[in-house]
Coordinates of C-alpha atoms in Angstrom, one line a residue:
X1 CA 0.0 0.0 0.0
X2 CA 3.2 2.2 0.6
X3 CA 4.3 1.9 -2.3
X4 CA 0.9 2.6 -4.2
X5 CA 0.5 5.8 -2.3
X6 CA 4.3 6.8 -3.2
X7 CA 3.6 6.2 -7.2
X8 CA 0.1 8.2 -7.0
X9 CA 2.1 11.3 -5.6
X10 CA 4.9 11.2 -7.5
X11 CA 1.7 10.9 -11.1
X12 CA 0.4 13.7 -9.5
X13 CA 3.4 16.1 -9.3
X14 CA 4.7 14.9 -12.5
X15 CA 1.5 16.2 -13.9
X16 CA 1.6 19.6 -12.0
X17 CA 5.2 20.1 -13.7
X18 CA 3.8 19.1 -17.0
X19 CA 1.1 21.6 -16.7
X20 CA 3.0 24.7 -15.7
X21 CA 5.9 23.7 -18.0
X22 CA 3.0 23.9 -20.8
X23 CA 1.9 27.5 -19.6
X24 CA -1.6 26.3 -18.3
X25 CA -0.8 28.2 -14.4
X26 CA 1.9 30.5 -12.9
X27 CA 2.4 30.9 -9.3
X28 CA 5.1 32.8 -9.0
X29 CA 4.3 36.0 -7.5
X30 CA 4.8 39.8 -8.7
X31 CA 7.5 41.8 -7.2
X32 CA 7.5 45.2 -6.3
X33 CA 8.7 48.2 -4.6
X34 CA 7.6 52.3 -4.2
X35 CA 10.1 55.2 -3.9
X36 CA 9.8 56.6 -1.3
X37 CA 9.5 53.6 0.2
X38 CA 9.8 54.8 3.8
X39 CA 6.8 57.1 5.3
X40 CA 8.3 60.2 6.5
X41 CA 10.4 60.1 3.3
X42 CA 11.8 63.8 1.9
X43 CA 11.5 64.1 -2.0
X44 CA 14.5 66.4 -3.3
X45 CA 12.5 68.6 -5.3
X46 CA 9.1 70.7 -6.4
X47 CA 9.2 67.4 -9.4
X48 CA 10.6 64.6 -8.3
X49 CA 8.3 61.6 -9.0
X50 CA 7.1 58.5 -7.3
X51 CA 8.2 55.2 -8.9
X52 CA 6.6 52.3 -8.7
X53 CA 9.0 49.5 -9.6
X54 CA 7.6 45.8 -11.0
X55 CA 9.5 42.8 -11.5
X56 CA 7.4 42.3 -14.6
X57 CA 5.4 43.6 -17.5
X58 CA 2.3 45.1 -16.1
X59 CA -0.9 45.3 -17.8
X60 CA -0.3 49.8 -18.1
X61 CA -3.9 50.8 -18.0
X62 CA -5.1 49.1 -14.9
X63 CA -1.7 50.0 -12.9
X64 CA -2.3 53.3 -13.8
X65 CA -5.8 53.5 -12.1
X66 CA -3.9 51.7 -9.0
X67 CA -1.9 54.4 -7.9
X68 CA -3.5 57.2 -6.1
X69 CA -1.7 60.1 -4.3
X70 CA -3.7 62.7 -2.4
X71 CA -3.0 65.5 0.8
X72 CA -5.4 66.9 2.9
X73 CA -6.6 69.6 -0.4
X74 CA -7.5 66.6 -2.3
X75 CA -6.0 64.3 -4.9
X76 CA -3.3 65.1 -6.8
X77 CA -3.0 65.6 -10.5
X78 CA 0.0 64.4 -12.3
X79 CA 1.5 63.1 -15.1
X80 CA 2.0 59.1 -15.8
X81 CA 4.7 57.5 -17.6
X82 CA 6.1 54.3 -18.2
X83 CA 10.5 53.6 -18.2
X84 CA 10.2 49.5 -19.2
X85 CA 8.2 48.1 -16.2
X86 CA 8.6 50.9 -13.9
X87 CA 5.7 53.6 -13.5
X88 CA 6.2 57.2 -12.8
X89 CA 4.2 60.1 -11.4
X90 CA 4.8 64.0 -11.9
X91 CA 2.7 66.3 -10.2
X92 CA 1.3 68.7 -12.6
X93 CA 1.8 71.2 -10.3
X94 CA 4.5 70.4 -8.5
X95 CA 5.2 68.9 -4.7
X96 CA 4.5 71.7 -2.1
X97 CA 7.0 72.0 0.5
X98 CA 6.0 70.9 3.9
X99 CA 2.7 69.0 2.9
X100 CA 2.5 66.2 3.9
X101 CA 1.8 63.3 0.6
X102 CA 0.3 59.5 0.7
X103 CA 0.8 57.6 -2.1
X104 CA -2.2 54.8 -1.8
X105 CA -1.8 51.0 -3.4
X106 CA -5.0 49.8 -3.0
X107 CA -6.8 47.3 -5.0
X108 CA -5.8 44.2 -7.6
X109 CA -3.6 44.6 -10.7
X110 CA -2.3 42.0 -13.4
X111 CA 1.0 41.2 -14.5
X112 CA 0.6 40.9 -18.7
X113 CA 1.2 36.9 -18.4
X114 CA -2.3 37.0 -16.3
X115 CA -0.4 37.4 -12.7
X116 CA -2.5 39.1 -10.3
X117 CA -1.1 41.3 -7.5
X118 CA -3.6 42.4 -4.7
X119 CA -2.4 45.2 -2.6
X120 CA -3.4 47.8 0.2
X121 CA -0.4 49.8 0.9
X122 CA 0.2 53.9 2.1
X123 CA 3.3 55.6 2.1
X124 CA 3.5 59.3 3.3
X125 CA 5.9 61.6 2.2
X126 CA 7.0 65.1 2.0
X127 CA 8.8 67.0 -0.6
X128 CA 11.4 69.5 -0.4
X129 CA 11.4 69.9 3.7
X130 CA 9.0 68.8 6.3
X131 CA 9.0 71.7 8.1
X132 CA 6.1 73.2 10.2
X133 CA 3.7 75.3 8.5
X134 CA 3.3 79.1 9.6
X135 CA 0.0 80.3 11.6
X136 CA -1.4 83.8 11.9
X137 CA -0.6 84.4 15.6
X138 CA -2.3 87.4 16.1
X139 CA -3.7 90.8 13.9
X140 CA -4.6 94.3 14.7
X141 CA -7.5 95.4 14.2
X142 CA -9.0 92.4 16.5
X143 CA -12.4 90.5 15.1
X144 CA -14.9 93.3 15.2
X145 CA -12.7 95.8 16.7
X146 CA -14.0 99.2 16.3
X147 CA -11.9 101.6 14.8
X148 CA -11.6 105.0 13.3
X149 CA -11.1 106.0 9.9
X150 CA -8.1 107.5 9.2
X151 CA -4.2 106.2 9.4
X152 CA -5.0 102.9 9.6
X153 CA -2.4 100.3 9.5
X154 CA -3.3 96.7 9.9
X155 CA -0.8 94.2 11.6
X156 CA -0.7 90.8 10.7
X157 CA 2.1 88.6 12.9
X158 CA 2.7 85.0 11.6
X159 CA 4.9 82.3 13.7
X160 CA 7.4 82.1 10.6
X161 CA 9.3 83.9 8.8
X162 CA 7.4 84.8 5.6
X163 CA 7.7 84.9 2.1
X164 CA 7.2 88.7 0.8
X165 CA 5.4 87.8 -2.6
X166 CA 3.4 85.2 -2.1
X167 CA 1.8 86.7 1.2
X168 CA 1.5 89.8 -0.6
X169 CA -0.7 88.2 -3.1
X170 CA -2.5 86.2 -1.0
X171 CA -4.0 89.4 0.8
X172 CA -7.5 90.4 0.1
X173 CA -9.1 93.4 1.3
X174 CA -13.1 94.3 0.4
X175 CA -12.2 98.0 0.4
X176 CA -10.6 99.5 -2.3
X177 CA -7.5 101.9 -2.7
X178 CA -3.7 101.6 -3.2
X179 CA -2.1 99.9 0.1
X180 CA 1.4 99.5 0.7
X181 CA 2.7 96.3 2.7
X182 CA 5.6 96.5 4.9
X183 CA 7.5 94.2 6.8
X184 CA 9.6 93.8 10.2
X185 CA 10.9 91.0 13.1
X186 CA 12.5 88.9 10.2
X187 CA 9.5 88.7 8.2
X188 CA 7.2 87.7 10.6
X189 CA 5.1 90.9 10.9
X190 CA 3.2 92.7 8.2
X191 CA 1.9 95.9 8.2
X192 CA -0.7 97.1 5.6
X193 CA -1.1 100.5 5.1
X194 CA -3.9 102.2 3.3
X195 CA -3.1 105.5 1.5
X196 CA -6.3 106.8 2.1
X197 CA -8.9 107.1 4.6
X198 CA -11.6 104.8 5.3
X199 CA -15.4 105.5 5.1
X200 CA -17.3 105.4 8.3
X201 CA -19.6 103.0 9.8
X202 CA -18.4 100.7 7.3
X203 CA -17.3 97.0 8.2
X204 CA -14.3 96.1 6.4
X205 CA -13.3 92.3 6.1
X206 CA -9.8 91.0 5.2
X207 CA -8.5 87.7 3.8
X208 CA -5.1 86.3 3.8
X209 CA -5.7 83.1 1.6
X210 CA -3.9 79.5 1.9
X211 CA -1.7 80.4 -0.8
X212 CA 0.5 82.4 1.6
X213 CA 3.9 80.5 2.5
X214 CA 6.6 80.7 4.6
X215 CA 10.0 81.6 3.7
X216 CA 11.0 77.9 2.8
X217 CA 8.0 77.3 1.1
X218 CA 5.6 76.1 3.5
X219 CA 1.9 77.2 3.1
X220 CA -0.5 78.8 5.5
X221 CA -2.6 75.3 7.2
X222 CA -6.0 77.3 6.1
X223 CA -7.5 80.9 4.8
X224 CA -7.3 83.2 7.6
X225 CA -10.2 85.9 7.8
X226 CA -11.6 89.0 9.6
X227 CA -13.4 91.9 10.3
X228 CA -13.6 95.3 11.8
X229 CA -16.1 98.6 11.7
X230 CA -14.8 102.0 11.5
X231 CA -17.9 103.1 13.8
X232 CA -14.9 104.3 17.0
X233 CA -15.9 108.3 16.0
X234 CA -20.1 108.1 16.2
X235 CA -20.6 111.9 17.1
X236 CA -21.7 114.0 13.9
X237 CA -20.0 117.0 13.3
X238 CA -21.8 120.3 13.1
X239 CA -21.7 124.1 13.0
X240 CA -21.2 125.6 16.5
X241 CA -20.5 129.1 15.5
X242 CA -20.4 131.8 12.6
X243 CA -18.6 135.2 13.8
X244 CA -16.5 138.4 11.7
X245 CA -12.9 138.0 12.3
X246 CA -10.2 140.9 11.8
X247 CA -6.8 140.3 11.2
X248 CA -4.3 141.9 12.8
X249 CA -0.6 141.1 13.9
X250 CA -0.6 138.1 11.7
X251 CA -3.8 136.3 12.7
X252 CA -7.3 136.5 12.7
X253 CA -9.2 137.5 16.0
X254 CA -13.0 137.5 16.8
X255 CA -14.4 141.2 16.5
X256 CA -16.7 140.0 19.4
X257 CA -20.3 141.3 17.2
X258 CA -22.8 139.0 16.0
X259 CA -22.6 137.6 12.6
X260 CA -26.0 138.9 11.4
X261 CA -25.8 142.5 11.7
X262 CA -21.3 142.8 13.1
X263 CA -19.6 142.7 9.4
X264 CA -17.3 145.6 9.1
X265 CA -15.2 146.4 6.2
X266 CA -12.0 144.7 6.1
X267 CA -13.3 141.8 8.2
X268 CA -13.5 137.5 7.5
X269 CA -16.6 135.3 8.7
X270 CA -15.0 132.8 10.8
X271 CA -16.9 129.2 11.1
X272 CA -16.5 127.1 14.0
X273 CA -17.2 123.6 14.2
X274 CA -17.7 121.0 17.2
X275 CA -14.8 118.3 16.0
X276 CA -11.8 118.6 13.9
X277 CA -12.9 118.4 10.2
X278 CA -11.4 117.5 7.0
X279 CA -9.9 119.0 4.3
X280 CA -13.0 119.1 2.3
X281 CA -14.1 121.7 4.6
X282 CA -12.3 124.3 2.9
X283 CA -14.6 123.6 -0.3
X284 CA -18.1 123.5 1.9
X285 CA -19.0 127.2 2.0
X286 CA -21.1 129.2 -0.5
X287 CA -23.0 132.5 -0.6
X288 CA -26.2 134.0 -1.7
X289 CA -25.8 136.0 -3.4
X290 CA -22.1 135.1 -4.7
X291 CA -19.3 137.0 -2.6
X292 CA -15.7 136.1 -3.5
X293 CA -13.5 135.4 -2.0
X294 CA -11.1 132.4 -0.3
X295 CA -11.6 129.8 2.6
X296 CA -8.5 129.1 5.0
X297 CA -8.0 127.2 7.6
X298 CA -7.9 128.8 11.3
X299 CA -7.7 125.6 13.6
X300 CA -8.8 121.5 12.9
X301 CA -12.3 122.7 13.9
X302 CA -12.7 126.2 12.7
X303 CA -12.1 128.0 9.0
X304 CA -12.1 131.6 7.9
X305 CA -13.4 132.8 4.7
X306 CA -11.6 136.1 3.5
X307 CA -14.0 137.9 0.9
X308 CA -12.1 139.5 -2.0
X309 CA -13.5 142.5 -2.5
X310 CA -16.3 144.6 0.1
X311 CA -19.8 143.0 0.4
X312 CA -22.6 144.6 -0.7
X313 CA -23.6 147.4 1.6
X314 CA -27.5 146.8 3.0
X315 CA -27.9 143.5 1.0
X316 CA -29.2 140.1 2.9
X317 CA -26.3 137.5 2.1
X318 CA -26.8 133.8 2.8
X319 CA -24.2 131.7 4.0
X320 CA -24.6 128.1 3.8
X321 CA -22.1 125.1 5.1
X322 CA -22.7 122.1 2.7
X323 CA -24.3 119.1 3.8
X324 CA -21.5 117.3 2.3
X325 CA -19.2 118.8 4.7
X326 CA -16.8 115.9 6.5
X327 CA -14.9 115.5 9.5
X328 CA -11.5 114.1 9.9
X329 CA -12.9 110.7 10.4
X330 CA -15.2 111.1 6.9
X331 CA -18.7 111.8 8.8
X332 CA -20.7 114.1 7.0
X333 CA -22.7 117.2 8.6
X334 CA -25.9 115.7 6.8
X335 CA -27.9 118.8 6.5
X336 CA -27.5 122.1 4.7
X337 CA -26.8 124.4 7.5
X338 CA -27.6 128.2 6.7
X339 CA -27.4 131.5 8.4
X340 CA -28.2 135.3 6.8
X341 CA -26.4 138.2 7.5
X342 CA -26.6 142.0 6.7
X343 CA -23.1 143.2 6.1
X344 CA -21.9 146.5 8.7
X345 CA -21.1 148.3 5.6
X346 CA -21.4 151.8 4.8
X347 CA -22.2 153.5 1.6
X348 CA -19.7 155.7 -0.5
X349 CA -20.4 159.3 0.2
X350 CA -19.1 162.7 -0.7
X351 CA -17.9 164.3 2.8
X352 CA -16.7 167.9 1.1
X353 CA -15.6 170.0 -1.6
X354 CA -13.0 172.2 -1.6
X355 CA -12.6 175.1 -3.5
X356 CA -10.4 178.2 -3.6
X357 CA -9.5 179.7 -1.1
X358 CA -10.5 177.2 1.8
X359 CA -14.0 177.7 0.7
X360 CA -15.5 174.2 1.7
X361 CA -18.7 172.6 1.3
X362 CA -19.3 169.7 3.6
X363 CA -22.6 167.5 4.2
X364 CA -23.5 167.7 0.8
X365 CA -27.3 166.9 0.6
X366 CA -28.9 165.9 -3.2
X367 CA -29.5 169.0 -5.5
X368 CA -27.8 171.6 -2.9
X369 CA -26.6 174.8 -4.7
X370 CA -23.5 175.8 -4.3
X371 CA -21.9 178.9 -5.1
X372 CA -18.9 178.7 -7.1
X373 CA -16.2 181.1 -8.6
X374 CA -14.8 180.9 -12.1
X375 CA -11.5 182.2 -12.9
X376 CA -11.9 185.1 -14.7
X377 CA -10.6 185.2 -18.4
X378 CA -10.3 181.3 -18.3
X379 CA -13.3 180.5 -17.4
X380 CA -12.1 177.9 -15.6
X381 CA -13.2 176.3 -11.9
X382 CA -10.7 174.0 -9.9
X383 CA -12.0 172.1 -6.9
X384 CA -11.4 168.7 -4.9
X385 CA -13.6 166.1 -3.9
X386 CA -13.2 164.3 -0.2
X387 CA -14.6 160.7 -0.6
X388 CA -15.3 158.6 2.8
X389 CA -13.1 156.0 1.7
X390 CA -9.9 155.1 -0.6
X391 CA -10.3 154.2 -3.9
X392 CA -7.8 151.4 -5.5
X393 CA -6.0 152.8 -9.0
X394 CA -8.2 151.2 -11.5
X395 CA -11.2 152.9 -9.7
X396 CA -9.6 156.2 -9.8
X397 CA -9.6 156.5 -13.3
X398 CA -13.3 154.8 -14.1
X399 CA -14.5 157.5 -11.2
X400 CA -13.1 160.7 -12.9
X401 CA -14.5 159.5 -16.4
X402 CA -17.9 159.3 -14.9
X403 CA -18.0 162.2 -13.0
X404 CA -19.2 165.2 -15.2
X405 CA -20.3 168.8 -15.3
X406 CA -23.4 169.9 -18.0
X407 CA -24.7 173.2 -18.0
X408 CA -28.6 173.8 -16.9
X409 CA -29.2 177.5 -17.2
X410 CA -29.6 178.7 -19.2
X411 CA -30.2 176.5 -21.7
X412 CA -27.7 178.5 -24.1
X413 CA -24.5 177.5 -21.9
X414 CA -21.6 176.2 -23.9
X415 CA -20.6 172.4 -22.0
X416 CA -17.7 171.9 -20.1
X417 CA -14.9 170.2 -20.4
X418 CA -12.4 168.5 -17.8
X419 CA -8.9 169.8 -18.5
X420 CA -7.0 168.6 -15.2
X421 CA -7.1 165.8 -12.8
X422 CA -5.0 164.6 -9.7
X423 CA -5.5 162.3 -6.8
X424 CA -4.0 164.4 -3.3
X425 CA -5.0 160.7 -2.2
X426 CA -6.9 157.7 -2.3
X427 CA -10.1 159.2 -1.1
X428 CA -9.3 163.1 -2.6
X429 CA -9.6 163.9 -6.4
X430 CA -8.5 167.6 -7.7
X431 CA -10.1 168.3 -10.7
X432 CA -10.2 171.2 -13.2
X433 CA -12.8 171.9 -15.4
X434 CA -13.0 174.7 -18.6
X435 CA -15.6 176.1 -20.1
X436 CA -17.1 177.6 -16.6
X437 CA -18.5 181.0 -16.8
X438 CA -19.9 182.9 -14.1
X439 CA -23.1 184.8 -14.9
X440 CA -24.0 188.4 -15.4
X441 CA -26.1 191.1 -15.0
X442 CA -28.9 189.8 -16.8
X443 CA -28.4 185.5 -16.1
X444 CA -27.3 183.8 -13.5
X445 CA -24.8 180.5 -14.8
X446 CA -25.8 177.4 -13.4
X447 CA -24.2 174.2 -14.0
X448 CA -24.9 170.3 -12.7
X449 CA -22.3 168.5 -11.3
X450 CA -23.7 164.8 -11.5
X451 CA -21.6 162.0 -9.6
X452 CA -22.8 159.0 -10.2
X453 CA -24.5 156.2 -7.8
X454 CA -25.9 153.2 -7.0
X455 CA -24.6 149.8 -8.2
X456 CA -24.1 150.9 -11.6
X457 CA -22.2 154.3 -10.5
X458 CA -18.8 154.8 -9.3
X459 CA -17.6 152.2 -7.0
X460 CA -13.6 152.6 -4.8
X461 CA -12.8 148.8 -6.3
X462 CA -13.6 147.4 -2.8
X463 CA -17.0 147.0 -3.0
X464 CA -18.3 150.3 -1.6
X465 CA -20.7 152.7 -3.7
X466 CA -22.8 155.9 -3.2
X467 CA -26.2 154.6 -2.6
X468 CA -27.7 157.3 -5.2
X469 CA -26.1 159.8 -7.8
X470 CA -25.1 163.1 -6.1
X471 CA -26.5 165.7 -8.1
X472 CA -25.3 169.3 -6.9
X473 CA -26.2 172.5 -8.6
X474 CA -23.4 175.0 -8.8
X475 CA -24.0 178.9 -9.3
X476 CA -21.0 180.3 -11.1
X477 CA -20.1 183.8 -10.6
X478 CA -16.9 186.1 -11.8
X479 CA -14.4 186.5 -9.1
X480 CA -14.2 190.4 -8.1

């Protein structure tokens, strides 16, 4: 029976051999290996590749499908290639430094002589250096931190050193405007600051996305967010004060009258606010009707406006501060705020004439007759004219070409001429007129001397003007 039982065996084997040896079964199994092959494992480079070595030819499509590398964003794209039976991975994108890689062998594959391989392996890895990856420690303004508007700088202080560019680019801010990003403690600390002020009560949310690295190349763990208001400043600004202003030594000082009825000549309406206020300020006055003029600063909360030339004299002005108007923080006033005023301004007048011999005429009323004396055999009458106040050099010369002398009786008078003129001063004319003859035995001369009034009539180039024409009647008569 031994000896049966040996021969049935040794059949059997002898069988098994003749069946492989015809190609019928294979057991031999597939060899393999992964680089890196060690989890923990540093790849050199941004491209280095995984291999995946086989002792055999592989069937390419299904080993393809095999491998599988993926990080914490996802699975990774790459490129797949083939060096005789070894199969190689490129990341599209390149390895990220400090990321940390597994390269999964899951599943069943086939050799190309019908070998099968089942597998469930991982193998984590890193690429260029395993280092730590940086954290936003802290950042100014804090989550909903209340701020104000202007000069603000926001501080962002990560736990590694940084790299400029990429963190640069990685910062998003929902307000717009030029910034300007510095840095500091070894590229740790960045300071953002905006070139221009913020708008109020605003919330204003920041981002400083993933794609932020560290110095070595090692990306931010996450996006980092936030938000503040610029709501610090909540008190409105408004108009506390309008007063005249003289200016004197250098500055302007408070005249201590009322706005409404206290504006003298030479004066500046001074506006005072509650806050400091910004530079729009200097754009936010205006003036009904229009009065030129200039708007300078006094202090952060007040402005004077310095009118070019006189106001009109007994004439309601408006002065109105613009809604518009802004603090230094960038609140507005919100409402047109408007006072009236009559300007403390008198009119022109003539205070005197002069004639020869000290003979005067003062208090000169409308259509008052005045005795005069002509220069015999001339027939000509020099006198001067006293104004209340200066007149500027263009104004001197429109004045004397308005001025003007017509004869009125009798009706047969030849007309005057001006032959002579001269300013003493700014607010005294000398003029000489021809043509002036006294009267006789049988007429009396008389002649109109007309200076001219009103808004249309002479005016000192500072705004001031007689309120009517001056009309004086003048009785010429031959000296003795």
């Amino acid at each position: 029976m031994f000896r049966l039982l040996i021969y049935k065996l040794s059949v059997i084997l002898l069988c098994a051999i003749s069946v492989i040896s015809c190609g019928f079964l294979d057991l031999r199994r597939i060899e393999y290996s992964i680089e890196p092959g060690l989890s923990g494992s540093v790849l050199d480079n941004a491209y280095s590749p995984v291999i995946i070595r086989f002792d055999t030819e592989m069937e390419k499509t299904a080993a393809e499908r095999f491998l599988q590398i993926s990080c914490d964003e996802g699975v990774i794209r790459g490129d797949l290639s083939w060096e005789e039976n070894e199969l190689y991975f490129i990341p599209l994108a390149g390895w990220t430094a400090g990321i940390r890689y597994t390269a999964n062998l899951t599943g069943t594959i086939k050799s190309a002589d019908g070998r099968e391989l089942r597998l469930s392996q991982f193998v984590s890895f890193y690429a260029i250096n395993k280092s730590e990856p940086p954290l936003l420690d802290r950042h100014y303004p804090a989550l909903g931190e209340s701020v104000g508007t202007g000069g603000i700088v926001l501080k962002f202080h990560f736990s590694r050193s940084m790299d400029r560019l990429t963190s640069e680019s990685a910062f998003g801010f929902d307000v717009p405007g030029n910034k300007t990003f510095e840095w500091s403690d070894d590229e740790k600390t960045l300071n953002v600051i905006m070139e221009n002020s913020l708008s109020p009560w605003t919330s204003c949310k920041w981002t400083i996305r993933n794609t932020a690295k560290s110095a070595d190349g090692v990306p931010l763990p996450k996006t980092y967010s936030g938000y503040f208001t610029t709501d610090l400043d909540r008190t409105l600004p408004q108009v506390t004060e309008v007063y005249p202003v003289l200016f004197a030594d250098g500055a302007w000082y408070p005249t201590g009258a009322d706005i409404e009825t206290g504006l003298a000549p030479d004066h500046g309406i001074a506006v005072a606010f509650n806050k400091p206020m910004g530079e729009n300020v200097l754009r936010s006055l205006r003036f009904e009707p229009a009065l030129i003029g200039k708007t300078e600063s006094l202090s952060e909360n007040s402005i004077v406006y310095i009118p070019a030339r006189e106001p009109q004299p007994q004439t309601i002005y408006t002065l109105t501060v613009s809604a518009d108007t802004k603090d230094s923080e960038g609140l507005k006033i919100g409402a047109d705020y408007r006072i009236s005023f009559v300007p403390d301004l008198p009119f022109l007048k003539v205070l005197s004439f002069s004639f020869q011999e000290d003979l005067a005429a003062e208090n000169i009323s409308f259509n008052s007759v005045l005795p005069v004396c002509a220069k015999s055999g001339t027939d000509e009458l020099t006198f001067s004219t006293r104004f209340s106040a200066g007149f500027t050099t263009a104004e001197k010369i429109n004045a004397v070409q308005r001025i003007y002398i017509a004869p009125f009786f009798p009706g047969t008078l030849p007309p005057a001429a001006l032959q002579y003129v001269n300013w003493i001063s700014d607010d005294c004319v000398l003029m000489r007129w021809e043509g002036i003859s006294g009267g006789n035995e049988k007429s009396n001369h008389y002649y109109k001397l007309v200076i001219p009034g009103g808004r249309t009539g002479i005016n000192n180039g500072m705004g001031m003007y007689m309120k009517e024409d001056l009309i004086v009647y003048m009785e010429a008569v031959n000296e003795n």
